Coordinates of C-alpha atoms and ligand atoms in Angstrom, one line a residue:
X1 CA 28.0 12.5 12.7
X2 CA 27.0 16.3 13.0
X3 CA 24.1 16.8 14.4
X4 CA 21.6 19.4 12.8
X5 CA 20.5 22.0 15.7
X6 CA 16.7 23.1 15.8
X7 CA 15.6 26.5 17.4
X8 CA 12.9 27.1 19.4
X9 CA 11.2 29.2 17.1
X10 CA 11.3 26.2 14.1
X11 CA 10.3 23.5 16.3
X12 CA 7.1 25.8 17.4
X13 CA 6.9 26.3 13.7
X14 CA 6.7 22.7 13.4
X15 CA 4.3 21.8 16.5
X16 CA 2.5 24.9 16.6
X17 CA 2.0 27.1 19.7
X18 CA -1.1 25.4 21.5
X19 CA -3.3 26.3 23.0
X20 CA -2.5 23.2 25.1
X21 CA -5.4 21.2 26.6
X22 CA -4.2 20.6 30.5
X23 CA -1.8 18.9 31.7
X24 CA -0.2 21.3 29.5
X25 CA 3.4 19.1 29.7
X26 CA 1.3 15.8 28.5
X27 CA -0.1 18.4 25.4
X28 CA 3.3 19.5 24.5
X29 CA 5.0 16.4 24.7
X30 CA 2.2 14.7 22.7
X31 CA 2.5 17.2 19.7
X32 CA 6.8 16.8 19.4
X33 CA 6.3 12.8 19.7
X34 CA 3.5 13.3 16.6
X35 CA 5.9 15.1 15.0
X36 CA 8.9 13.0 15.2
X37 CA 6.6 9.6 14.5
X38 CA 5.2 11.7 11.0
X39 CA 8.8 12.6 10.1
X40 CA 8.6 16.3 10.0
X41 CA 10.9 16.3 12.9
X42 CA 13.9 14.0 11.9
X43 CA 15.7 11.2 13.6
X44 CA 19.0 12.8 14.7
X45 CA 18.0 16.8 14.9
X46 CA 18.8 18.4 18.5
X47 CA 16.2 19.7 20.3
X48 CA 16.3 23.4 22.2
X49 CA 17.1 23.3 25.4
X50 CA 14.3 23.6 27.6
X51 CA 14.5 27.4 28.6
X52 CA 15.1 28.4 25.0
X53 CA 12.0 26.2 24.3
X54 CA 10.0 28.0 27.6
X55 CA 10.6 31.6 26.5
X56 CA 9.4 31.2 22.7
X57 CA 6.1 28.9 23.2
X58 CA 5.2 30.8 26.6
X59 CA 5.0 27.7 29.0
X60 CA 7.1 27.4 31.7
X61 CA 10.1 26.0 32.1
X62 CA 8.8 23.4 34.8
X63 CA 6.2 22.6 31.9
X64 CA 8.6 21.9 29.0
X65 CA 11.5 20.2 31.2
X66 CA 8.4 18.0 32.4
X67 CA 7.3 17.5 29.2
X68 CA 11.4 16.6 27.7
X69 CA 11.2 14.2 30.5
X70 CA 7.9 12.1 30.0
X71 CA 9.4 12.2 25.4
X72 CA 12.7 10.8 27.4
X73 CA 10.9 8.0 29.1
X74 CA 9.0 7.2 26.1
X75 CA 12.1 6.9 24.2
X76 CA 11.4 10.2 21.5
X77 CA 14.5 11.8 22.8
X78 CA 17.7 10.7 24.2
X79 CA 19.3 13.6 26.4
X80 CA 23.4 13.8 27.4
X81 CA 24.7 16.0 29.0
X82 CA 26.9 18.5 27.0
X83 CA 24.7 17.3 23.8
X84 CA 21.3 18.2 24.4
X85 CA 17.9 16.3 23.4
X86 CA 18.4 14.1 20.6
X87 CA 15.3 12.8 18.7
X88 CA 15.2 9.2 18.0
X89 CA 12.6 6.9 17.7
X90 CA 11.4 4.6 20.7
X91 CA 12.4 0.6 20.4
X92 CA 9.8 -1.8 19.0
X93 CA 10.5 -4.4 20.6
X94 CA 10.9 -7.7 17.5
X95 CA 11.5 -4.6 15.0
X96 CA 9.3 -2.6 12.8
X97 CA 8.7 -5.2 10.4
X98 CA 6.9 -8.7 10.8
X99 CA 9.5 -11.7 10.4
X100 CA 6.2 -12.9 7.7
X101 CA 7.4 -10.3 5.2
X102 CA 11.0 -10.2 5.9
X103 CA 12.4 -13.7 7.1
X104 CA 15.7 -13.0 7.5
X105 CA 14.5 -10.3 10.2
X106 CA 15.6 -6.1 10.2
X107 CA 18.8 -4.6 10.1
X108 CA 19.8 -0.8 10.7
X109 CA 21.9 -0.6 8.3
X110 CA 19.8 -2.0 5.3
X111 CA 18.0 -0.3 2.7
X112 CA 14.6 -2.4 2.8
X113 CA 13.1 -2.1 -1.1
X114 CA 10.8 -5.5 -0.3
X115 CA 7.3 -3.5 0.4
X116 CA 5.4 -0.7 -1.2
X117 CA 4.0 0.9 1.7
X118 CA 4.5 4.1 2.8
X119 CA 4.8 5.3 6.4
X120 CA 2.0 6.7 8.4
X121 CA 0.1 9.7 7.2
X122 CA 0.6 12.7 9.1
X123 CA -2.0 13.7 11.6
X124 CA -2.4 9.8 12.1
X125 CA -2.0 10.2 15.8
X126 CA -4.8 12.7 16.0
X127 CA -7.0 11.1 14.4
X128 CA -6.4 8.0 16.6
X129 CA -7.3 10.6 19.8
X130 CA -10.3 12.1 18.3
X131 CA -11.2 8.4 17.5
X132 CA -11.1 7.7 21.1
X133 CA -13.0 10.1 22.3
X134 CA -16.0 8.7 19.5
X135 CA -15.4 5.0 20.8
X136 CA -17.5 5.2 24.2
X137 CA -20.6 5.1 22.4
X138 CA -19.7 2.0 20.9
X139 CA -19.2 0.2 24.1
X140 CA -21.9 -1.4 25.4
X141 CA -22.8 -2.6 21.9
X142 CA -20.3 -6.1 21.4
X143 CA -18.5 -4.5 19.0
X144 CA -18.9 -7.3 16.0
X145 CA -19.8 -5.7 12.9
X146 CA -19.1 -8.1 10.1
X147 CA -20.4 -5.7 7.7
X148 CA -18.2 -2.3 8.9
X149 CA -19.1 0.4 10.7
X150 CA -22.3 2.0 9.2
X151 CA -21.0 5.4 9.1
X152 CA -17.6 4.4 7.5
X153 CA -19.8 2.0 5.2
X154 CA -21.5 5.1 4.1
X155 CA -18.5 7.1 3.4
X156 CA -16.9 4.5 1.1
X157 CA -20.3 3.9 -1.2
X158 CA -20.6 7.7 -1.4
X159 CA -17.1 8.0 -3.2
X160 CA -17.9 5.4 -5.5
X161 CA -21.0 6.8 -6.0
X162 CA -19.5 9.8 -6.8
X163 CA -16.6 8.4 -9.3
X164 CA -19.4 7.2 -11.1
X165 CA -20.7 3.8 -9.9
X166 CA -23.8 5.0 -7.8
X167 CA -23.5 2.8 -4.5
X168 CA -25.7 1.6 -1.7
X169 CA -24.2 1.1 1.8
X170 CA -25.7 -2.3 1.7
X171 CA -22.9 -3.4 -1.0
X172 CA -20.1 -2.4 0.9
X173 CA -18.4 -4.7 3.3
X174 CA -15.4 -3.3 5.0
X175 CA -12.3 -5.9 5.0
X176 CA -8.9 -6.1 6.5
X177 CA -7.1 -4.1 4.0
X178 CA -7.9 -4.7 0.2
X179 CA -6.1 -8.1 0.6
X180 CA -8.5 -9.8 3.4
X181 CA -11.7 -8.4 0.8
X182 CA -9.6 -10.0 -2.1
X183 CA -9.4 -13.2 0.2
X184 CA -13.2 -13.0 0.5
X185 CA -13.7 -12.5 -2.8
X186 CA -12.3 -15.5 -4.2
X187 CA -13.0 -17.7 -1.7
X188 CA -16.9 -16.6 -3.0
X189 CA -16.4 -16.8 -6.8
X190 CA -14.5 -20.3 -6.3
X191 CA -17.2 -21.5 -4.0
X192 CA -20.4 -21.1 -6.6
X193 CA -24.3 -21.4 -5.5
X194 CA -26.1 -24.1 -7.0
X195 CA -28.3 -22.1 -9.0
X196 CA -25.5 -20.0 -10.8
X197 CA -23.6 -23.4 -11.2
X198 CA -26.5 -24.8 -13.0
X199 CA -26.8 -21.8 -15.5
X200 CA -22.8 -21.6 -15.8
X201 CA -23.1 -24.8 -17.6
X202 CA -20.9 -27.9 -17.2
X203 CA -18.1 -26.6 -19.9
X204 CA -16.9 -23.9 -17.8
X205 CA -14.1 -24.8 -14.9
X206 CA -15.3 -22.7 -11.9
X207 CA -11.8 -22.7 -10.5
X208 CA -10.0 -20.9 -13.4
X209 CA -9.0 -17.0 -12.6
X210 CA -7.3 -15.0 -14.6
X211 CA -4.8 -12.7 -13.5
X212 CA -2.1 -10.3 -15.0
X213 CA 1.3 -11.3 -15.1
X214 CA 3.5 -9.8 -13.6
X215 CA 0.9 -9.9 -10.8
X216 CA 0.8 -8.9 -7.2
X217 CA 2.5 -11.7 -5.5
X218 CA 0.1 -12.1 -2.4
X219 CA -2.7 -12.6 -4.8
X220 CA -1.1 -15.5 -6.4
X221 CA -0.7 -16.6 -3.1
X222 CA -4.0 -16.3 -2.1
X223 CA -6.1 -17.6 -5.3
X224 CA -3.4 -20.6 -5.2
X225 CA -4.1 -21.4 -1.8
X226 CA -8.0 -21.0 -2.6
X227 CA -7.3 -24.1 -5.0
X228 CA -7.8 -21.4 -8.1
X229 CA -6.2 -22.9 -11.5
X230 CA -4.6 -19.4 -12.6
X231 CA -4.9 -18.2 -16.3
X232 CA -1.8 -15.7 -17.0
X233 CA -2.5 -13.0 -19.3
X234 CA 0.9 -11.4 -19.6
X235 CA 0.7 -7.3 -19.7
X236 CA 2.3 -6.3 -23.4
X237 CA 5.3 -4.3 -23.2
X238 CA 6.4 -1.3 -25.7
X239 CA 8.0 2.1 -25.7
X240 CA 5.3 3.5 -23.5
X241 CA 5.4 0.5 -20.9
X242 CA 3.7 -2.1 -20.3
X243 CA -0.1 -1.8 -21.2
X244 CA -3.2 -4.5 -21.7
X245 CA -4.4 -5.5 -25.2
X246 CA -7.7 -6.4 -24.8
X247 CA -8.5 -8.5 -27.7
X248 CA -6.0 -10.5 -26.7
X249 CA -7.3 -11.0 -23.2
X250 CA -11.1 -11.3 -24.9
X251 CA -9.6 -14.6 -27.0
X252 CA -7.6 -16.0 -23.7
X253 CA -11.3 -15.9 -21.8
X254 CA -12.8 -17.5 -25.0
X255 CA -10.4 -20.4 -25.2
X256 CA -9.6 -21.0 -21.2
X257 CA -13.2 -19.9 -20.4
X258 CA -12.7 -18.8 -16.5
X259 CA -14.7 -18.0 -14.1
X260 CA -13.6 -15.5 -12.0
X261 CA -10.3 -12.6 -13.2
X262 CA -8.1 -10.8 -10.7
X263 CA -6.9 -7.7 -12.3
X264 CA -5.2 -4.2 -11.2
X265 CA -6.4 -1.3 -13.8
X266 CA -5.1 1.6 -11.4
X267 CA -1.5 1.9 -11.1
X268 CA -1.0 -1.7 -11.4
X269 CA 1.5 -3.4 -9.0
X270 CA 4.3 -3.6 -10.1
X271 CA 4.2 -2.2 -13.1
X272 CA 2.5 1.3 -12.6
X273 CA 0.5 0.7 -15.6
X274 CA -2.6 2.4 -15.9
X275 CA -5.5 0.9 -18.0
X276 CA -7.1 3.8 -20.3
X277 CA -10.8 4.3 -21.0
X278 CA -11.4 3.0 -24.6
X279 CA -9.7 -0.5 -22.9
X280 CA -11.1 -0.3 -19.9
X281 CA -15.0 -0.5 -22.3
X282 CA -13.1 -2.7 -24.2
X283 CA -12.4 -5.4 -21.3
X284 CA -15.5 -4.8 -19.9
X285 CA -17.7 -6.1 -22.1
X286 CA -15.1 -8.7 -23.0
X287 CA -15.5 -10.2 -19.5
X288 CA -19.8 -10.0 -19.9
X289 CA -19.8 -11.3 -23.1
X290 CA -17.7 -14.3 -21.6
X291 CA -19.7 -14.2 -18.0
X292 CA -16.2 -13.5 -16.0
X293 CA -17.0 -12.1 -13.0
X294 CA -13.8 -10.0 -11.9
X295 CA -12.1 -8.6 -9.1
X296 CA -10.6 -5.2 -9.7
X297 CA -8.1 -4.1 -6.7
X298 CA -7.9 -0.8 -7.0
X299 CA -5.4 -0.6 -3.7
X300 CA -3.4 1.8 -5.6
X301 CA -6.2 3.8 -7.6
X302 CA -5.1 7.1 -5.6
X303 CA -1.7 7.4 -6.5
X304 CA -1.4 9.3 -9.7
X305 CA 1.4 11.4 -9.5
X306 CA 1.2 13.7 -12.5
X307 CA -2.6 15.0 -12.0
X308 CA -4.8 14.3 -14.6
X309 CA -8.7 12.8 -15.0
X310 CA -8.9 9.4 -13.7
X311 CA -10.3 6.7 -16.3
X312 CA -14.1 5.8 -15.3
X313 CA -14.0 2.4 -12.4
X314 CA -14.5 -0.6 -13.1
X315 CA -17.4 -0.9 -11.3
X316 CA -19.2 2.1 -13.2
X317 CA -18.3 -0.4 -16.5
X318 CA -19.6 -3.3 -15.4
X319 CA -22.3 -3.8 -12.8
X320 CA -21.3 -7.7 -11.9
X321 CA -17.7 -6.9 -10.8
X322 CA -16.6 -6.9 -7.4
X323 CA -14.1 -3.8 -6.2
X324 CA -11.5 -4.4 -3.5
X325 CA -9.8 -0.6 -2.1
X326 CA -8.0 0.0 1.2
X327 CA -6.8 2.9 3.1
X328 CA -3.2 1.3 3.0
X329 CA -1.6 3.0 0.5
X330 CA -2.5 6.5 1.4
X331 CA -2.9 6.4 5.4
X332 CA -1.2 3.4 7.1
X333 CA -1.1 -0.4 6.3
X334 CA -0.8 -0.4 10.0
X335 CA -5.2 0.5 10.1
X336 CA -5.3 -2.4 8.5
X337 CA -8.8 -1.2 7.0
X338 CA -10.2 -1.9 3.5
X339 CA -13.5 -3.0 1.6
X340 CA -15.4 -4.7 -1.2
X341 CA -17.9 -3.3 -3.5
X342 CA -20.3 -6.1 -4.0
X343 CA -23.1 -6.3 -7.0
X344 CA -26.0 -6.3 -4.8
X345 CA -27.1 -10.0 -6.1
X346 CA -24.4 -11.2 -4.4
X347 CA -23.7 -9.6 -0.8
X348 CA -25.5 -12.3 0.7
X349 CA -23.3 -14.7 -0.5
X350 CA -20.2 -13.0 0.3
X351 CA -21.1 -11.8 3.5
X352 CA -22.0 -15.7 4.1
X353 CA -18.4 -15.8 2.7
X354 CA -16.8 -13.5 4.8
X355 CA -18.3 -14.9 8.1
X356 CA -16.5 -17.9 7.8
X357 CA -13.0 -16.3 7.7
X358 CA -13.3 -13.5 10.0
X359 CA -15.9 -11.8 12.2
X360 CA -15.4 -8.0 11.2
X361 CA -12.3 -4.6 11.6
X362 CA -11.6 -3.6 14.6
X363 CA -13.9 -0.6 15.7
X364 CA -11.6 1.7 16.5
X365 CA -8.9 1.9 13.7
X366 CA -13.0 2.0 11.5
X367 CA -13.4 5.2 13.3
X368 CA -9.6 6.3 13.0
X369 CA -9.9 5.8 9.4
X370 CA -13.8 7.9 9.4
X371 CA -11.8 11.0 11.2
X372 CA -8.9 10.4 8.5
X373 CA -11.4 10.9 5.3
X374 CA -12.1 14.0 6.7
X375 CA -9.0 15.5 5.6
X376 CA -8.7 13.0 2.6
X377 CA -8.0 15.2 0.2
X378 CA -5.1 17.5 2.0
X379 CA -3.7 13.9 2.9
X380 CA -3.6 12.5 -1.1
X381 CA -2.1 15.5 -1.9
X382 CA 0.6 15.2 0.7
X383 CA 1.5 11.1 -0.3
X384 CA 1.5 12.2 -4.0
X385 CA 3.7 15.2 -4.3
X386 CA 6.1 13.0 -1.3
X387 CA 6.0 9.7 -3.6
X388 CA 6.1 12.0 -6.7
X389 CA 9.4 13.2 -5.4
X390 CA 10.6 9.8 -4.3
X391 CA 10.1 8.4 -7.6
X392 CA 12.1 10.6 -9.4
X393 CA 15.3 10.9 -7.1
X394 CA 15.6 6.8 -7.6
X395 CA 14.7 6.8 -11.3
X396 CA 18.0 9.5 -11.2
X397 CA 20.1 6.8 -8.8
X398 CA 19.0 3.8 -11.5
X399 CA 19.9 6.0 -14.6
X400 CA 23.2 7.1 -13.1
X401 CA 24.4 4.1 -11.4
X402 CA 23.1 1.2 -13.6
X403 CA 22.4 2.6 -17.2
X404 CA 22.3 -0.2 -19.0
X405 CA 19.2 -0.5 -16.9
X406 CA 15.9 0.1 -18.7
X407 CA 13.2 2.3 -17.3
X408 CA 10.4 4.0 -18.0
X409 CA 9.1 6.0 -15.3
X410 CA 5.4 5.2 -14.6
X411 CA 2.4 8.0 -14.0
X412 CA 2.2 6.6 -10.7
X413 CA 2.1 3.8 -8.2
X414 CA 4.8 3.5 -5.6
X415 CA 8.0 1.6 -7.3
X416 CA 9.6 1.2 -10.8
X417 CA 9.7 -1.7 -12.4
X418 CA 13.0 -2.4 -14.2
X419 CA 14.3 -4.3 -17.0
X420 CA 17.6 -6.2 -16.6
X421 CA 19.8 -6.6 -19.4
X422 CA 20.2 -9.8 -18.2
X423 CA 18.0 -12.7 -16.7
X424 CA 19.6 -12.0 -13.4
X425 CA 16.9 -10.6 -10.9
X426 CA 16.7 -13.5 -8.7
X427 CA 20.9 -13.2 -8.4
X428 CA 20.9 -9.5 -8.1
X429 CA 18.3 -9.5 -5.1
X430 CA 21.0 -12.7 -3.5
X431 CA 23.5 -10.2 -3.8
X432 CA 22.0 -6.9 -2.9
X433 CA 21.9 -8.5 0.7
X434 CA 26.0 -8.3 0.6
X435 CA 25.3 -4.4 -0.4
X436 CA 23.0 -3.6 2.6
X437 CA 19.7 -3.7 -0.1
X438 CA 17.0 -6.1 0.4
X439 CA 15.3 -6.8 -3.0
X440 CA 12.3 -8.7 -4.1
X441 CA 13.2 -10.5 -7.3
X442 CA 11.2 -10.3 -10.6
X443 CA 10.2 -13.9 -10.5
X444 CA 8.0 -13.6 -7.2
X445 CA 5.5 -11.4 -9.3
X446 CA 5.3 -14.2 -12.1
X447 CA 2.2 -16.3 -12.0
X448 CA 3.5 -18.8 -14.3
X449 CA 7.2 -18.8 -14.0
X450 CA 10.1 -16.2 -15.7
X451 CA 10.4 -12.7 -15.4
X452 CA 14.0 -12.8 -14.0
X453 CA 14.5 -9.8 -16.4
X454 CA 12.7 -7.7 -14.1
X455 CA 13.1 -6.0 -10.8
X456 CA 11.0 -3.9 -9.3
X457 CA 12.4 -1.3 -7.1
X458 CA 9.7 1.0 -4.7
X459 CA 10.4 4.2 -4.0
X460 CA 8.5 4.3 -0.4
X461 CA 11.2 4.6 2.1
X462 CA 13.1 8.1 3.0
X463 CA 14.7 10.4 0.6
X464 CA 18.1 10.0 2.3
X465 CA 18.0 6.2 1.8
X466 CA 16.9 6.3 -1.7
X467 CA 20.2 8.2 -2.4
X468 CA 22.1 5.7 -1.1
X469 CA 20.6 3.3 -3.5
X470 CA 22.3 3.8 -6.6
X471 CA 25.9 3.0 -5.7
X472 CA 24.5 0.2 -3.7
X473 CA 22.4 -1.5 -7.2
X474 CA 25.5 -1.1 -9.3
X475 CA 28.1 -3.0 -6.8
X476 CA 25.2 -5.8 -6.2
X477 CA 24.6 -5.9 -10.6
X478 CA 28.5 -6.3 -10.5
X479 CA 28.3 -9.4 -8.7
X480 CA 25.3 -10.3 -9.6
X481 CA 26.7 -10.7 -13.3
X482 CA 30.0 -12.4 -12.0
X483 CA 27.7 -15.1 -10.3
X484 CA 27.7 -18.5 -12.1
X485 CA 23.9 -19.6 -11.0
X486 CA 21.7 -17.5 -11.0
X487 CA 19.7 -18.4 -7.9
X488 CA 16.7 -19.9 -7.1
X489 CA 14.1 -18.2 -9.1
X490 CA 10.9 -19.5 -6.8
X491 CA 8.8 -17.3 -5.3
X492 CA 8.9 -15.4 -2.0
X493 CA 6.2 -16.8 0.3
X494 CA 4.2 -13.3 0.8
X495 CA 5.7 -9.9 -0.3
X496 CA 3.7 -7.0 0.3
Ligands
PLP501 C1 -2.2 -4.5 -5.6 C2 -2.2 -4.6 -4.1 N1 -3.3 -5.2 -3.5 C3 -3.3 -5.3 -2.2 C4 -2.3 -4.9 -1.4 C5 -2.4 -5.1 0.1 O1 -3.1 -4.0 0.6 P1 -3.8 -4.0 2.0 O2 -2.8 -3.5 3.0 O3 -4.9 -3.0 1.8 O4 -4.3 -5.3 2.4 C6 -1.2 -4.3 -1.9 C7 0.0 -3.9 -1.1 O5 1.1 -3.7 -1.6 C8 -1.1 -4.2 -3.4 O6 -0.1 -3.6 -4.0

């Protein structure tokens, strides 16, 4: 494998040139391990040798060969002689990935398409330092807060405020990730007060949801396991993609009458659809005029790649609907840091909810996420026009590789979701693992059964992986199609 040689002058370029806060070594060391953990130093490039790197950042060469050896120890870079500093990234010890989401455990070699998740956000280590240096004050406090951090609670009610749904503090309860507030949120809805019971009448089933299909598979997951009875709308599909009718939605609540829906307006996964206004006032007073009280999960809501004005949230539409968001998508699902917008009738009884599933965040990844929405903006901007990319080099792989494939690229979201011109998902994904490609079959996003047709492939991991995809889909379709069953088409326990 050739190696790709940095200079001094680029890696300063890429780390900047200090000052550097004493022990100047620990500084410099810090800012190339950042670097290499945010990608803009890759896996694989050769450092400069220690003098070269001295004379161009002005340190001296006791500082950067001390700070080369504290990166060695901590695994950043591998030095041989005769080969220089190699970066690499350190060990995990059980893997990057949790044997939950990917049973059959990691390996090297794999393409992993099973999550849409993006790696950490730059600037995601300095934020955890400047975090640090806020979380003394906290200290000799006890460090519950079921609720979130006030000043993070704030930050989140002032954004919906300013999209258009004016926002207390009050209703905001911050979660673990958008799918621990989802979690809270039905366990609420299923789990009605008396009083709302009583003027809900005895016709309606208080355990019925409706949800999209395809869906998000850990929310079928979820409202199953909350003893929900799920009523599948499925999603219409035409030349433009796949899109909600909402009359037809309006007669399912009218016949099946539920009580609570889980829907994804914003980028939906896995489809990338994106409700538009006129439907989005369309559904809303559909679900008033039928007393559904929904759950919008807006987890993807930032990721419009192609610019444009954002349709009007749900929760500017229609006051009794609860919102679900989470940093996830656009800073690290590794924060683990989301939150519900509650109707202010209600934050009682879900923070009664919440209490009896978990006692609160973490406080400091709540003030890691705080410093993050500093720079909000600069960091949307960065996972957008990165994703933007991403999405278009494997919608090239899929049209050259598989064509009989159909796709239409989606406005934004993080995977394509592609139709098979055979039932054949569930068979494909079997066989992908012979082609070093981990797949999560169409099936696992079906709420009530089928969509085998479909595969949905995201487009979060590296650029030179997703080039390797395309010859890797077309030898797994080729056996997939030789295979006599076509595999077991049940779902996946939890797919992220
Ligand atoms: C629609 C949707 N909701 C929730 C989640 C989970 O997000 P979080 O990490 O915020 O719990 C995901 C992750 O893929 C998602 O796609």
């Amino acid at each position: 494998m050739s190696t790709p040689v940095l200079g001094a002058k680029r890696l300063v370029g890429i780390i900047g040139d200090g000052p550097w806060r004493a022990p100047a070594f620990e500084s410099l060391a810090a800012a190339v391990a950042a670097a290499i953990t945010d990608g803009r130093l890759p896996v694989g490039a050769r450092l400069p040798s220690e003098r070269e790197l001295a004379a161009v950042i002005g340190l001296s060469r006791t500082t950067t060969g001390r700070a080369y050896a504290q990166l060695r120890e901590q695994e950043y870079i591998l030095t041989r002689r005769g080969s220089g500093s190699i970066v690499q990234l350190p060990t995990v010890p059980g893997g990057r990935i949790d044997h939950l989401l990917s049973p059959a455990g990691a390996d090297d070699t794999e393409i992993d398409l099973t999550c849409t998740a993006p790696v950490a956000a730059p600037d995601i280590l300095g934020a955890y330092d400047r975090a640090l240096s806020r979380l003394g004050a906290y200290l000799p406090g006890t460090g519950y807060y079921p609720s979130g951090l006030p000043v993070l609670r704030e930050i989140i009610a002032d954004r919906y405020t300013r999209r258009g749904a004016p926002t207390d503090p009050d209703q905001i309860l911050i979660t673990s990730g958008a799918f621990g507030g989802a979690a809270i949120a039905v366990r609420a809805l299923l789990n009605v007060e008396p009083d709302e019971a009583a003027r809900l009448g005895g016709a309606r089933s208080t355990s019925r949801v409706l949800v999209e299909s395809p869906t998000y598979p850990n929310a079928i997951a979820t409202l199953e396991g909350a003893g929900a009875a799920l009523v599948t709308y499925p999603l219409e599909f035409g030349p433009q993609g796949h899109h909600w009718d909402t009359d037809a939605m309006d007669q399912l609540m009218g016949q099946m009458r539920p009580r609570s829906a889980y829907l994804i307006p914003d980028f939906h996964n896995p489809t990338g659809a994106l409700m538009g206004e006129a439907q989005r006032r369309d559904l809303a007073n559909a679900l008033r005029r039928h007393r559904v009280v929904p759950v919008f999960d807006e987890s993807l809501v930032e990721l419009g790649l192609e610019g444009g004005r954002m349709p009007s949230p749900m929760s500017a539409l229609i006051p009794d609907s609860v919102t679900v968001g989470s940093v996830s998508k656009i800073y690290w699902g590794g924060l683990r840091i989301g939150w519900m917008r509650i109707p202010r009738h209600r934050v009682d009884h879900f923070a009664s909810s919440r209490l009896g599933l978990d006692l609160g965040a973490p406080v400091l990844e709540q003030l890691v996420t705080v410093e993050l929405m500093d720079s909000h903006d600069a960091v949307v901007a960065d996972t957008r026009s990165r994703l933007r990319s991403a999405r278009d080099l494997l919608a090239a792989q899929v049209r050259s590789w598989v064509p009989d494939w159909k796709l239409i690229v989606p406005s934004g979201g993080m995977a394509l979701w592609a139709e098979l011109p055979e039932a054949r998902s569930a068979a494909l994904s079997i066989a992908a693992r012979n082609h070093g490609l981990r797949l999560v079959a169409g099936p696992n996003f079906a709420p009530a059964g089928g969509l085998d047709r479909w595969m949905r492939l995201p487009y979060t991991v590296p650029e030179p992986e997703l080039e390797q995809v395309g010859p890797r889909l077309a030898a797994a379709w080729e056996e997939a199609k030789a295979m006599t069953g076509r595999g077991p088409t049940r779902r996946a326990r939890i797919v992220a």
